[in-house]
Tab-separated table of C-alpha atoms and ligand atoms in Angstrom:
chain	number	residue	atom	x	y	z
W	1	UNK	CA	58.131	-5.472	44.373
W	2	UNK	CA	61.781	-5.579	44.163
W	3	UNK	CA	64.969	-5.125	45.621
W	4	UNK	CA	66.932	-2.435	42.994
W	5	UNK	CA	69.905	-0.088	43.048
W	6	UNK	CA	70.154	2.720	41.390
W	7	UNK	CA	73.703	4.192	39.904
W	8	UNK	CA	74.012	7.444	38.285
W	9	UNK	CA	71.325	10.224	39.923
W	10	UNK	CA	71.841	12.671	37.057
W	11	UNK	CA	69.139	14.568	34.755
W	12	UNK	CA	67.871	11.712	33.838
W	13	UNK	CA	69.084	8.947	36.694
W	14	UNK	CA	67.309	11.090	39.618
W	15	UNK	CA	64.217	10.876	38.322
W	16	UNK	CA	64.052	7.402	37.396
W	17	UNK	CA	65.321	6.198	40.248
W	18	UNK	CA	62.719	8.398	42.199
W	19	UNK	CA	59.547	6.766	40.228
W	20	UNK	CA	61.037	3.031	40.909
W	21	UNK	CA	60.875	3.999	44.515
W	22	UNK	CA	56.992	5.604	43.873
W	23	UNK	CA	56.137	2.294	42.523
W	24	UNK	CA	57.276	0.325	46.112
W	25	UNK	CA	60.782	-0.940	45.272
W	26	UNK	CA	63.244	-0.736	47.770
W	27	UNK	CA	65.640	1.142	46.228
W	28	UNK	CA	69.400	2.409	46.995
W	29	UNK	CA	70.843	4.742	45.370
W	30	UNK	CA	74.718	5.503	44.546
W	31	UNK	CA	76.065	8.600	42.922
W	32	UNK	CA	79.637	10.002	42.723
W	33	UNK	CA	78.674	13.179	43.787
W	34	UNK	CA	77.307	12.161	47.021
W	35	UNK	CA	75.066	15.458	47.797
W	36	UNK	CA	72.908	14.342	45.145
W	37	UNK	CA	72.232	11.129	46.967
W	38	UNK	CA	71.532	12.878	50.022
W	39	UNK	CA	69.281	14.915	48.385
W	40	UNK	CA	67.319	12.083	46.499
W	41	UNK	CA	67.226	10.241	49.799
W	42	UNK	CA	65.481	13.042	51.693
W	43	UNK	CA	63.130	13.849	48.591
W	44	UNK	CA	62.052	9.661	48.017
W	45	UNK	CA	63.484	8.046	51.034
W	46	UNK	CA	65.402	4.920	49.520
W	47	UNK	CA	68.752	4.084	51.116
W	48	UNK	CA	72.104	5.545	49.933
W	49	UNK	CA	75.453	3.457	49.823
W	50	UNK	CA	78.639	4.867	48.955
W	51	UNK	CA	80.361	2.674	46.589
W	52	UNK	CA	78.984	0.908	43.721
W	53	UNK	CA	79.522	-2.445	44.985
W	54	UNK	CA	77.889	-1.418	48.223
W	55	UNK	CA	74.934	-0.433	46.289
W	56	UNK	CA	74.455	-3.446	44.298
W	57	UNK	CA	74.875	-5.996	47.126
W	58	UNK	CA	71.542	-7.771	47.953
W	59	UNK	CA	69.999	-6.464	44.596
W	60	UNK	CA	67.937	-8.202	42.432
W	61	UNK	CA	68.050	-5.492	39.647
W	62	UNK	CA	70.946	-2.840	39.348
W	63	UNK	CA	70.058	0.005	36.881
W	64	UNK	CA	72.652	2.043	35.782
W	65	UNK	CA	72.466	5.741	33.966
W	66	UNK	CA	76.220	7.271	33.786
W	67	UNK	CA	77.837	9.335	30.846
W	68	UNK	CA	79.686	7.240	28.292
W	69	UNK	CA	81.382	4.148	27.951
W	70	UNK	CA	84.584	4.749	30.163
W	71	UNK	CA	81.846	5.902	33.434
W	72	UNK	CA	80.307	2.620	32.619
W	73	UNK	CA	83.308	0.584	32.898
W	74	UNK	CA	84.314	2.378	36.130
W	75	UNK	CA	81.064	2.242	37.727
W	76	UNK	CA	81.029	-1.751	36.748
W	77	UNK	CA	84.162	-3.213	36.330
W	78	UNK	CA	86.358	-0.802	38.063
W	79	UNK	CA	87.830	-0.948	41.580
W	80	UNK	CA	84.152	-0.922	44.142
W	81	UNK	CA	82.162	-1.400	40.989
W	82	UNK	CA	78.818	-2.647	41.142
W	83	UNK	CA	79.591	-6.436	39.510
W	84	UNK	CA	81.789	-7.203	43.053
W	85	UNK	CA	78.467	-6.613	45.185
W	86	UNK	CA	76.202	-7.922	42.513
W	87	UNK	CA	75.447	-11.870	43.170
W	88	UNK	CA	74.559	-14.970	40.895
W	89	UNK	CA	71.297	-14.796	38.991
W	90	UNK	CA	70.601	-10.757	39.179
W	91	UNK	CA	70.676	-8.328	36.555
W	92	UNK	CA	72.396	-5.417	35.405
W	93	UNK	CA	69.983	-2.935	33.454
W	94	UNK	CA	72.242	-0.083	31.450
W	95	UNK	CA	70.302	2.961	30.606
W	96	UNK	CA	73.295	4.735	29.676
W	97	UNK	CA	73.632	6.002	25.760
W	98	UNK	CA	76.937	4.166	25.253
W	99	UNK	CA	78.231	1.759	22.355
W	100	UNK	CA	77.494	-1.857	21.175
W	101	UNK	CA	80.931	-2.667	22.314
W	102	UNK	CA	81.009	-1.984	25.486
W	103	UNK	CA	77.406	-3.695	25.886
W	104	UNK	CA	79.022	-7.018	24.440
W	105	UNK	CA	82.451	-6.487	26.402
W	106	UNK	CA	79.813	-6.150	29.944
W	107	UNK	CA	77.735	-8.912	29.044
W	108	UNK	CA	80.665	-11.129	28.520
W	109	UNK	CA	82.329	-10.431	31.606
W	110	UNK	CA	79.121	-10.625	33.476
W	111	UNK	CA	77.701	-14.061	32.226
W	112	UNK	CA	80.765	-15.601	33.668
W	113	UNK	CA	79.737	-14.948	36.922
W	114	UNK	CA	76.345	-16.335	36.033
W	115	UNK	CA	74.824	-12.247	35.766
W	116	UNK	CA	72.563	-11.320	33.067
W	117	UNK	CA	72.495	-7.809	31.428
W	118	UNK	CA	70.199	-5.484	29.269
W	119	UNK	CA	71.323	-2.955	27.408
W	120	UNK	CA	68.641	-0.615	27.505
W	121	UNK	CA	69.081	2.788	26.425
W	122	UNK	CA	66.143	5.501	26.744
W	123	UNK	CA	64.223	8.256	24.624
W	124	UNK	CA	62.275	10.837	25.623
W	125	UNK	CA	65.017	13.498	27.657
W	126	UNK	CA	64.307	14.935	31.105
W	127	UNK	CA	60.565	15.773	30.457
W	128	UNK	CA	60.229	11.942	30.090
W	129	UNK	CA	62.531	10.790	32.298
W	130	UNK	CA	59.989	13.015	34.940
W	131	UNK	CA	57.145	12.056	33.880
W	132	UNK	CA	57.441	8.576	33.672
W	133	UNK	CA	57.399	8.459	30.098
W	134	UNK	CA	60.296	6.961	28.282
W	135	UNK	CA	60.939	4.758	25.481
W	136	UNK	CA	63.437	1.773	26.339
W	137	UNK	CA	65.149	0.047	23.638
W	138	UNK	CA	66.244	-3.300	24.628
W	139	UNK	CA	69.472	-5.431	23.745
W	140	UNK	CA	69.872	-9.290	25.442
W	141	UNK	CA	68.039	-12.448	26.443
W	142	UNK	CA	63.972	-12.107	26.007
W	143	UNK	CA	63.999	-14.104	29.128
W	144	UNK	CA	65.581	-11.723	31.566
W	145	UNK	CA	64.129	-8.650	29.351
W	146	UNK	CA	60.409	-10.118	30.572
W	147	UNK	CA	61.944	-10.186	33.861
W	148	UNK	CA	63.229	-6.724	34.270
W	149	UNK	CA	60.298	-4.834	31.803
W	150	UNK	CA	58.054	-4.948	34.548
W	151	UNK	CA	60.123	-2.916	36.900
W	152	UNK	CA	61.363	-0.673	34.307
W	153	UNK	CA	57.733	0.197	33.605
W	154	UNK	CA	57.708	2.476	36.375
W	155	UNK	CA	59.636	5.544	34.135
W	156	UNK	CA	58.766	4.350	30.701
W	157	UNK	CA	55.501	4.123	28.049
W	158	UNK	CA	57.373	1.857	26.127
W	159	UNK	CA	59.833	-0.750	26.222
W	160	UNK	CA	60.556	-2.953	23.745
W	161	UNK	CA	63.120	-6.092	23.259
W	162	UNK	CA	65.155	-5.213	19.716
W	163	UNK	CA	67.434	-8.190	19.263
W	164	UNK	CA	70.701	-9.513	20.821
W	165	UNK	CA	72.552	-7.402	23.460
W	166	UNK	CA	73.783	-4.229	21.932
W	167	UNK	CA	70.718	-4.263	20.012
W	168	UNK	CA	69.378	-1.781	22.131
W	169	UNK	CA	72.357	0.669	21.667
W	170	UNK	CA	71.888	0.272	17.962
W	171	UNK	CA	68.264	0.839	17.980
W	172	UNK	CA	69.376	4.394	20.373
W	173	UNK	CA	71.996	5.038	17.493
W	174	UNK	CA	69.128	4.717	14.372
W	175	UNK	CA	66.810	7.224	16.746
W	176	UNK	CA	70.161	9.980	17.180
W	177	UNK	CA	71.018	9.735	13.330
W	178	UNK	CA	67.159	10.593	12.448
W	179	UNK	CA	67.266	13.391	14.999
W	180	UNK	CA	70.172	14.962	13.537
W	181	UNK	CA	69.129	15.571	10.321
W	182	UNK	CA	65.646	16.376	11.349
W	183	UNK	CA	67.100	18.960	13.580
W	184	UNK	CA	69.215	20.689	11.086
W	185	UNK	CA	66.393	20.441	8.081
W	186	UNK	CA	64.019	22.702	11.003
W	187	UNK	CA	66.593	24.954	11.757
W	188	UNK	CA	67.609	26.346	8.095
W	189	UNK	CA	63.620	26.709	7.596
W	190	UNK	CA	62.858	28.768	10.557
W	191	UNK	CA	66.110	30.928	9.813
W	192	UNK	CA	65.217	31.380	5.865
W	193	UNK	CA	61.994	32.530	7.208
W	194	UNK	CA	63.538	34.856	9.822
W	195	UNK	CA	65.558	36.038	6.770
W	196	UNK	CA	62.834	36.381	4.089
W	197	UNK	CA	60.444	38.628	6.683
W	198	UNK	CA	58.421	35.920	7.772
W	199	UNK	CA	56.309	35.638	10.787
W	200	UNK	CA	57.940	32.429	11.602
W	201	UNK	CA	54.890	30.955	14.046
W	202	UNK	CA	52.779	31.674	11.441
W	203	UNK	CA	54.431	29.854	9.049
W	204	UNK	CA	54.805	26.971	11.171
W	205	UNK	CA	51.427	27.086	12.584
W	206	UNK	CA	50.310	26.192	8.884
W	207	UNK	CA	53.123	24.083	7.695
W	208	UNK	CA	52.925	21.885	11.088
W	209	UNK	CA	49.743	20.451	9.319
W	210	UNK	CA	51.475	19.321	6.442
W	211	UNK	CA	54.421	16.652	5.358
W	212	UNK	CA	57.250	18.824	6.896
W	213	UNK	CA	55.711	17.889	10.750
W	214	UNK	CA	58.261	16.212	13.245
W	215	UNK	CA	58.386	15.776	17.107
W	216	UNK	CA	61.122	18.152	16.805
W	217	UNK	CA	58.863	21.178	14.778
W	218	UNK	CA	56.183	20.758	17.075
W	219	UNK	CA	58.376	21.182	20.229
W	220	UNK	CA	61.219	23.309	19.576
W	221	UNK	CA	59.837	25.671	17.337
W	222	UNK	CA	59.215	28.508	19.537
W	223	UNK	CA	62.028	28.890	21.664
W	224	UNK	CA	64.448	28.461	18.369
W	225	UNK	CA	62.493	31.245	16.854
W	226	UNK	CA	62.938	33.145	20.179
W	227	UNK	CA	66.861	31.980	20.622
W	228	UNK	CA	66.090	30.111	23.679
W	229	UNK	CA	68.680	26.804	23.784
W	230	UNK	CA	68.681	26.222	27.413
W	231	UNK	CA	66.958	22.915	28.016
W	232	UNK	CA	66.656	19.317	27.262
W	233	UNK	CA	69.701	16.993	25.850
W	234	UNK	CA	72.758	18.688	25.497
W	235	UNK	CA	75.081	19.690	22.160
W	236	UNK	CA	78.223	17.929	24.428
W	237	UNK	CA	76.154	14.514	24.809
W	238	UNK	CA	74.703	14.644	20.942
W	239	UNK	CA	78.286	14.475	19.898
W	240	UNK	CA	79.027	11.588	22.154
W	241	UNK	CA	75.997	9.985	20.742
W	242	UNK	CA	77.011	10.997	16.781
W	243	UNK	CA	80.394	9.516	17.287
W	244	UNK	CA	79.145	6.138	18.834
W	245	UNK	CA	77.058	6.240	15.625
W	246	UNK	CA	79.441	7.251	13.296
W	247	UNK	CA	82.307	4.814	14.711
W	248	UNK	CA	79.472	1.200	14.233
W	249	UNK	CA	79.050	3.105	10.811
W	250	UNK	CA	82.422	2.712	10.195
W	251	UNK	CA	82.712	-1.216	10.982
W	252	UNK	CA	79.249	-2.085	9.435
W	253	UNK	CA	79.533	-0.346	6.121
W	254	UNK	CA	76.813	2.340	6.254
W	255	UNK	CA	76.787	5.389	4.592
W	256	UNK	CA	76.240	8.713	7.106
W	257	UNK	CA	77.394	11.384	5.132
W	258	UNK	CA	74.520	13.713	6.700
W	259	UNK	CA	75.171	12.601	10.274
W	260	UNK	CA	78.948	13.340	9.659
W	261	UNK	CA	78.227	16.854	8.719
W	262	UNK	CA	75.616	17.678	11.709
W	263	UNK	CA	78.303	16.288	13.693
W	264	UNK	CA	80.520	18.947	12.513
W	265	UNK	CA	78.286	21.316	12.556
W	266	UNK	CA	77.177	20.425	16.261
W	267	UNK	CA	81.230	21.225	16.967
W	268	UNK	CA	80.939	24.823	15.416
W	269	UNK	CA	77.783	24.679	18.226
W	270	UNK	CA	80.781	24.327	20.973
W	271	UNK	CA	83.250	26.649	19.779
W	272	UNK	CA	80.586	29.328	19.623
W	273	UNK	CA	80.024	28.439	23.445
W	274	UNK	CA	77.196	26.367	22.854
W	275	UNK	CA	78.356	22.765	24.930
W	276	UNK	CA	75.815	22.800	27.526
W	277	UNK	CA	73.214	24.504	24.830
W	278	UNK	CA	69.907	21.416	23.600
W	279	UNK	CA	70.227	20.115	20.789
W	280	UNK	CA	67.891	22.533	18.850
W	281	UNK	CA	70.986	24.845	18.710
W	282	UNK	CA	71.621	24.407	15.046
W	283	UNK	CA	69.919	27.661	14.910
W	284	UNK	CA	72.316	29.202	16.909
W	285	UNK	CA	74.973	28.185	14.220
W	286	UNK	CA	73.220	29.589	11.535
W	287	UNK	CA	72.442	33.013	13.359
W	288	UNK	CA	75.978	32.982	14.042
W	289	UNK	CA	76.682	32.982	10.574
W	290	UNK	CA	74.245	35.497	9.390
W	291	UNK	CA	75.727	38.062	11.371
W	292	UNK	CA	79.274	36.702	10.482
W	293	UNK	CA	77.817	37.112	6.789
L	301	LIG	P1	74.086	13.883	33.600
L	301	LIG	O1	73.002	14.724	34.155
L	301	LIG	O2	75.370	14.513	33.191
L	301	LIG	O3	74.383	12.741	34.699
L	301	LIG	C1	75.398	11.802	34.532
L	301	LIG	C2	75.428	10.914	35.757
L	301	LIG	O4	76.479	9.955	35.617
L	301	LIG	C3	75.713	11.673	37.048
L	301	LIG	O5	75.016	11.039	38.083
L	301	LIG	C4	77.213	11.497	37.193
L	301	LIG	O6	77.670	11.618	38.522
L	301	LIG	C5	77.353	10.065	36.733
L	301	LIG	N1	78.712	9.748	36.276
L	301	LIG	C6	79.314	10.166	35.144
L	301	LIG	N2	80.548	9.662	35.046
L	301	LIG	C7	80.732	8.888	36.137
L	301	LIG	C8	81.795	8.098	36.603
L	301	LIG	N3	82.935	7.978	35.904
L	301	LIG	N4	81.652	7.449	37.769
L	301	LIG	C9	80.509	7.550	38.481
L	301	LIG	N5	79.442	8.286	38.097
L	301	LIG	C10	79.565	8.943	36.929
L	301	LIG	O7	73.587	13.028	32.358
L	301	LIG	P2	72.103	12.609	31.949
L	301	LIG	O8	71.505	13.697	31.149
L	301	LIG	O9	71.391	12.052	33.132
L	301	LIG	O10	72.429	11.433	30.908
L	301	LIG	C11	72.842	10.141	31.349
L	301	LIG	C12	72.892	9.205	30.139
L	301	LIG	O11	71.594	9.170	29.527
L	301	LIG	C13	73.888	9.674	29.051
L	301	LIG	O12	74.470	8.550	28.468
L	301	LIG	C14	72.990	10.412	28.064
L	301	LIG	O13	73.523	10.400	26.755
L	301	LIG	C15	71.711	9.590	28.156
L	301	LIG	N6	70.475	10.307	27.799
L	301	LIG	C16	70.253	11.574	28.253
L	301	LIG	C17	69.079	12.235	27.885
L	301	LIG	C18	68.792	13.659	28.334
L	301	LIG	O14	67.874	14.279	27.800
L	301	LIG	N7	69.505	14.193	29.313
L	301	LIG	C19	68.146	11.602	27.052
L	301	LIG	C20	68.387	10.301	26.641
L	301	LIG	C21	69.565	9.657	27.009
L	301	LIG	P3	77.988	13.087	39.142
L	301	LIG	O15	76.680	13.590	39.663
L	301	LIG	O16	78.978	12.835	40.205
L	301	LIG	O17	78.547	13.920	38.019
């Protein structure tokens, strides 16, 4: 059992952190907004620090699960970040959805002061992240990834070692580039079925069986046909995640002319009111423009 801190309680932080402690780590927890670690603390009675660098002192492992690349930095790098606590030979486990960059910029800076790092980021939303179910995707040294896999086993089905650090963040890029355009191919079917008088769980009751299948048919369908967008990963973090992927497009060459558009498309999503709406909102878009029509 280890010692581990825990930074970044949100959707998906609080529950992780919570299953790490289930398993018999000693676990502290630090989050900005501190009511959340109070109420973590009462619910799987860890410890609670209140600065980053308090957090990490003494542990092995820290595990971090913030927004995007700037909350990274800051919770880090910044003034009380977690690297001044953090001592020689531990590791710093990032779960956030962030950029290659910034995974290469923190490993640098860490490896000077003889501190290892994984980027690590996750699949599998809050349902997972509950359950104990996520996929990991691994960037760094297999070394320190057979060190830390173990411990990250409490929350996840699957983790796996991709390549180099920022391999992992690549690997999270590849899985939000074929979600897009899965998402947006499922929601112009169920609306042309809407629109041609179709009983659209029938229709996907039967076509489910077939070639046109995804994660996303089996478990969205209903509550797009019913206009329900109010759960799992958000339209505001999708774009954060499409323009991570979009901007390594940019410097390694590839083509993403259909992630570009969902992108865009994902923006009409926000101007209709949509930023806290799950991804599965495309719908919404086109519904939108029906009646617009
Ligand atoms: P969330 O509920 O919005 O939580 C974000 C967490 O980061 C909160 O604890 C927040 O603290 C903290 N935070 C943000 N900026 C910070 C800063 N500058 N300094 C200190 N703490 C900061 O987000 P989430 O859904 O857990 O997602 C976290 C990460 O996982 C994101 O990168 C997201 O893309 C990724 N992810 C999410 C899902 C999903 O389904 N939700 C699935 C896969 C991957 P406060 O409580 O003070 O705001």
């Amino acid at each position: 059992m280890a010692k581990v801190t825990f930074i970044g309680l949100g959707v998906m932080g609080y529950p992780m952190a919570g299953h790490l402690q289930n398993q018999g780590h000693q676990v502290t927890v630090y989050n900005r907004t501190s009511s959340k670690a109070e109420a973590w603390v009462k619910q799987f009675e860890g410890k609670q620090a209140s600065t980053p660098e308090q957090a990490a002192t003494g542990a092995e492992i820290v595990f971090v699960c913030v927004g995007n690349d700037d909350d990274l930095r800051q919770v880090v790098v910044g003034e009380q970040g977690a690297l001044a606590g953090m001592a020689t030979g531990t590791v710093l486990v990032d779960h956030t959805t962030a950029s290659a960059e910034v995974a290469r910029e923190l490993a640098e800076t860490l490896v000077n002061k003889n501190i290892d790092f994984i980027d690590a980021p996750v699949s599998g939303g809050q349902a997972g992240a509950e359950n104990g179910a996520l996929t990991v995707m691994a960037g760094g040294s297999e070394t320190v990834f057979n060190k830390v896999k173990p411990v990250m086993m409490a929350y996840a089905r699957c983790a796996e070692l991709i390549g180099d650090t920022g391999a992992g963040q690549l690997a999270k890029m590849v899985n939000q580039i074929c979600i897009a355009g899965v998402v947006q191919g499922l929601a112009e079917g169920l609306n042309f079925a809407k629109r041609a008088g179709l009983d659209g769980e029938k229709v996907v009751e039967v076509i489910s069986k077939g070639a046109a299948q995804s994660w996303q048919m089996e478990n969205r369908y209903q509550t797009m046909l019913k206009g329900e967008y109010d759960f799992g990963f958000a339209v505001d973090w999708m774009r954060k995640d499409l323009r991570i992927a979009l901007d390594e497009a940019r410097k390694n060459g590839s083509a993403l002319p259909l992630t570009a558009m969902v992108d865009q498309y994902y923006s009409d999503v926000q101007n209709i009111g949509g930023n806290r709406w799950d991804t599965s909102s495309l719908m919404a878009r086109l519904e939108h423009f029906n009646r617009a029509q």
